[in-house]
Tab-separated table of C-alpha atoms and ligand atoms in Angstrom:
chain	number	residue	atom	x	y	z
A	181	MET	CA	88.070	51.074	142.401
A	182	ALA	CA	91.042	50.660	140.092
A	183	MET	CA	88.624	49.329	137.491
A	184	ALA	CA	86.417	52.416	137.778
A	185	THR	CA	89.438	54.681	137.437
A	186	MET	CA	90.578	52.804	134.335
A	187	LEU	CA	87.123	53.052	132.828
A	188	GLY	CA	86.952	56.742	133.595
A	189	PHE	CA	90.341	57.283	132.025
A	190	MET	CA	89.352	55.388	128.852
A	191	MET	CA	86.119	57.304	128.591
A	192	ALA	CA	88.013	60.559	128.915
A	193	ILE	CA	90.348	59.564	126.076
A	194	ILE	CA	87.403	58.675	123.831
A	195	VAL	CA	85.633	61.960	124.582
A	196	ILE	CA	88.762	64.077	124.109
A	197	THR	CA	89.799	62.462	120.810
A	198	GLY	CA	86.203	62.814	119.624
A	199	ILE	CA	86.174	66.507	120.361
A	200	VAL	CA	89.592	67.136	118.831
A	201	GLY	CA	88.619	65.117	115.744
A	202	ALA	CA	85.429	67.143	115.344
A	203	LEU	CA	87.322	70.426	115.625
A	204	HIS	CA	90.030	69.364	113.168
A	205	PRO	CA	88.664	67.108	110.461
A	206	SER	CA	91.474	65.123	108.881
A	207	SER	CA	93.152	67.000	106.032
A	208	ASN	CA	91.966	64.722	103.220
A	209	VAL	CA	88.351	65.529	103.992
A	210	GLU	CA	86.829	68.497	102.198
A	211	VAL	CA	84.017	70.284	103.954
A	212	VAL	CA	81.218	72.352	102.424
A	213	GLU	CA	78.256	74.196	103.874
A	214	PRO	CA	75.124	72.239	102.860
A	215	GLN	CA	72.732	75.186	103.455
A	216	THR	CA	74.481	77.480	100.980
A	217	LEU	CA	75.483	75.065	98.200
A	218	HIS	CA	73.257	76.887	95.721
A	219	LEU	CA	74.548	80.345	96.691
A	220	ASN	CA	78.299	80.135	96.359
A	221	GLY	CA	81.242	77.855	95.867
A	222	GLU	CA	81.925	74.849	93.727
A	223	PHE	CA	78.440	73.413	93.819
A	224	VAL	CA	76.375	76.318	92.519
A	225	GLU	CA	73.941	75.101	89.857
A	226	SER	CA	75.831	76.637	86.925
A	227	ASN	CA	78.913	74.645	87.937
A	228	LEU	CA	77.234	71.270	88.101
A	229	GLY	CA	77.575	68.547	85.498
A	230	THR	CA	80.520	67.634	83.346
A	231	ALA	CA	83.485	69.967	82.983
A	232	VAL	CA	86.564	69.326	80.847
A	233	GLU	CA	89.844	70.163	82.542
A	234	PRO	CA	92.816	71.739	80.735
A	235	ASP	CA	94.602	68.369	80.797
A	236	GLY	CA	91.694	66.681	78.977
A	237	THR	CA	90.375	64.796	81.994
A	238	VAL	CA	86.803	65.307	83.103
A	239	THR	CA	85.298	66.430	86.393
A	240	VAL	CA	81.636	65.787	87.158
A	241	ARG	CA	79.987	67.730	89.971
A	242	ILE	CA	76.715	66.456	91.376
A	243	VAL	CA	74.457	67.521	94.228
A	244	ALA	CA	72.256	64.838	95.788
A	245	GLN	CA	69.067	65.913	97.480
A	246	GLN	CA	65.766	64.296	98.416
A	247	TYR	CA	64.972	62.811	95.901
A	248	ASP	CA	67.099	63.786	92.961
A	249	PHE	CA	70.571	64.010	91.651
A	250	VAL	CA	71.394	67.372	90.056
A	251	PRO	CA	71.963	66.984	87.199
A	252	ARG	CA	70.020	63.749	86.730
A	253	CYS	CA	71.765	62.857	83.523
A	254	ILE	CA	75.506	63.057	82.997
A	255	GLN	CA	77.495	62.598	79.833
A	256	VAL	CA	81.153	61.682	79.932
A	257	PRO	CA	83.647	60.564	77.292
A	258	ALA	CA	84.887	56.967	77.171
A	259	ASN	CA	88.561	56.120	77.836
A	260	THR	CA	89.112	59.319	79.769
A	261	PRO	CA	89.879	59.798	83.488
A	262	VAL	CA	86.644	60.903	85.171
A	263	LYS	CA	86.550	62.457	88.603
A	264	PHE	CA	83.171	62.586	90.361
A	265	ARG	CA	82.765	65.225	93.072
A	266	LEU	CA	79.571	64.882	95.034
A	267	THR	CA	77.873	66.427	97.997
A	268	SER	CA	74.448	66.396	99.625
A	269	ALA	CA	72.073	69.240	100.219
A	270	ASP	CA	70.184	67.423	102.962
A	271	VAL	CA	70.632	63.860	104.254
A	272	VAL	CA	73.024	60.991	103.490
A	273	HIS	CA	72.622	59.563	100.021
A	274	GLY	CA	74.581	56.938	98.135
A	275	PHE	CA	76.155	56.965	94.710
A	276	LEU	CA	76.665	53.687	92.942
A	277	LEU	CA	77.505	52.850	89.348
A	278	PRO	CA	76.901	49.120	88.937
A	279	ASP	CA	79.832	47.173	87.382
A	280	THR	CA	82.348	49.936	88.164
A	281	ASN	CA	84.525	50.910	91.147
A	282	VAL	CA	82.199	53.859	91.836
A	283	ASN	CA	80.406	53.371	95.131
A	284	THR	CA	80.405	56.049	97.779
A	285	MET	CA	78.291	57.654	100.435
A	286	ILE	CA	77.321	61.286	99.979
A	287	VAL	CA	77.249	63.008	103.339
A	288	PRO	CA	75.976	66.560	103.872
A	289	GLY	CA	78.838	68.877	104.807
A	290	PHE	CA	81.471	66.856	102.927
A	291	VAL	CA	82.676	66.344	99.383
A	292	SER	CA	82.945	62.755	98.186
A	293	GLU	CA	85.417	62.241	95.398
A	294	VAL	CA	85.642	59.122	93.235
A	295	ARG	CA	87.858	58.595	90.222
A	296	THR	CA	87.160	56.133	87.437
A	297	SER	CA	87.327	55.659	83.701
A	298	PHE	CA	84.862	54.021	81.355
A	299	ALA	CA	86.408	51.619	78.845
A	300	ALA	CA	83.453	51.607	76.436
A	301	PRO	CA	80.480	53.783	75.521
A	302	GLY	CA	77.241	52.795	77.159
A	303	GLU	CA	74.502	53.739	79.589
A	304	TYR	CA	74.873	53.339	83.338
A	305	ALA	CA	71.973	53.505	85.768
A	306	MET	CA	72.903	55.395	88.869
A	307	PRO	CA	70.674	54.563	91.835
A	308	CYS	CA	70.856	56.148	95.242
A	309	HIS	CA	71.850	53.191	97.389
A	310	GLU	CA	71.537	54.713	100.867
A	311	PHE	CA	68.062	54.877	102.374
A	312	CYS	CA	67.259	58.578	102.436
A	313	GLY	CA	63.504	58.749	102.983
A	314	LEU	CA	60.188	57.887	101.385
A	315	GLY	CA	61.319	58.767	97.869
A	316	HIS	CA	64.586	56.807	98.051
A	317	HIS	CA	63.509	54.032	95.686
A	318	ALA	CA	62.735	56.612	92.981
A	319	MET	CA	66.043	58.470	93.342
A	320	TRP	CA	67.884	57.654	90.141
A	321	ALA	CA	70.087	59.336	87.622
A	322	HIS	CA	72.172	57.996	84.815
A	323	VAL	CA	75.559	58.348	83.184
A	324	SER	CA	75.822	58.208	79.448
A	325	VAL	CA	79.295	57.282	78.251
A	326	LEU	CA	79.925	58.613	74.759
A	327	PRO	CA	82.706	57.946	72.252
A	328	ARG	CA	85.435	60.541	72.796
A	329	GLU	CA	84.912	62.279	69.438
A	330	ARG	CA	81.202	62.590	69.982
A	331	PHE	CA	81.604	63.990	73.454
A	332	ALA	CA	84.111	66.562	72.155
A	333	ASN	CA	81.468	67.907	69.763
A	334	LEU	CA	78.903	68.588	72.479
A	335	THR	CA	78.324	72.113	73.725
A	336	PRO	CA	78.759	72.639	77.487
A	337	LEU	CA	74.967	72.721	77.861
A	338	GLU	CA	74.502	69.487	75.938
A	339	ARG	CA	77.028	67.801	78.208
A	340	THR	CA	74.691	68.153	81.175
A	341	SER	CA	71.299	67.937	79.495
A	342	CYS	CA	71.594	64.433	78.021
A	343	ALA	CA	69.214	65.249	75.171
A	344	PRO	CA	68.059	62.015	73.554
A	345	ASP	CA	69.666	61.537	70.140
B	466	CUA	CU1	68.893	59.357	98.149
B	466	CUA	CU2	68.340	57.135	98.795
């Protein structure tokens, strides 16, 4: 009997903390509405891609969806702090840049933020690394790291279009 009471008490604690946690997500977690990403807020299409901040650092905003990253090609300057902000329009995806510290899950309803810096120009393949459906294996994008001076000369449109040179 005491055992059953204990168990009931523990279950109650788990349920209550679960409910409270769901109602009040911890403060370091940013939430977004996946259904309306394209309509308003930070992740509208015109706001995606690489943006240069007033302090010279770079912010890259990406939406993951079955089975694409938008935009699919990203250009960033070398030797510059880069902040990736990602969210999903549908299911859980993964964002991985091999040989860097960038490796995060992209969960619908939340913003994933990863900071890094690329020491040298180069091309990085960017596979989705979380199984997200039949097209998962074909879900790729890439990051093109350009010399700082070259990046500075790109127009805002060129920064997201990755036109071959
Ligand atoms: Cu998206 Cu796997």
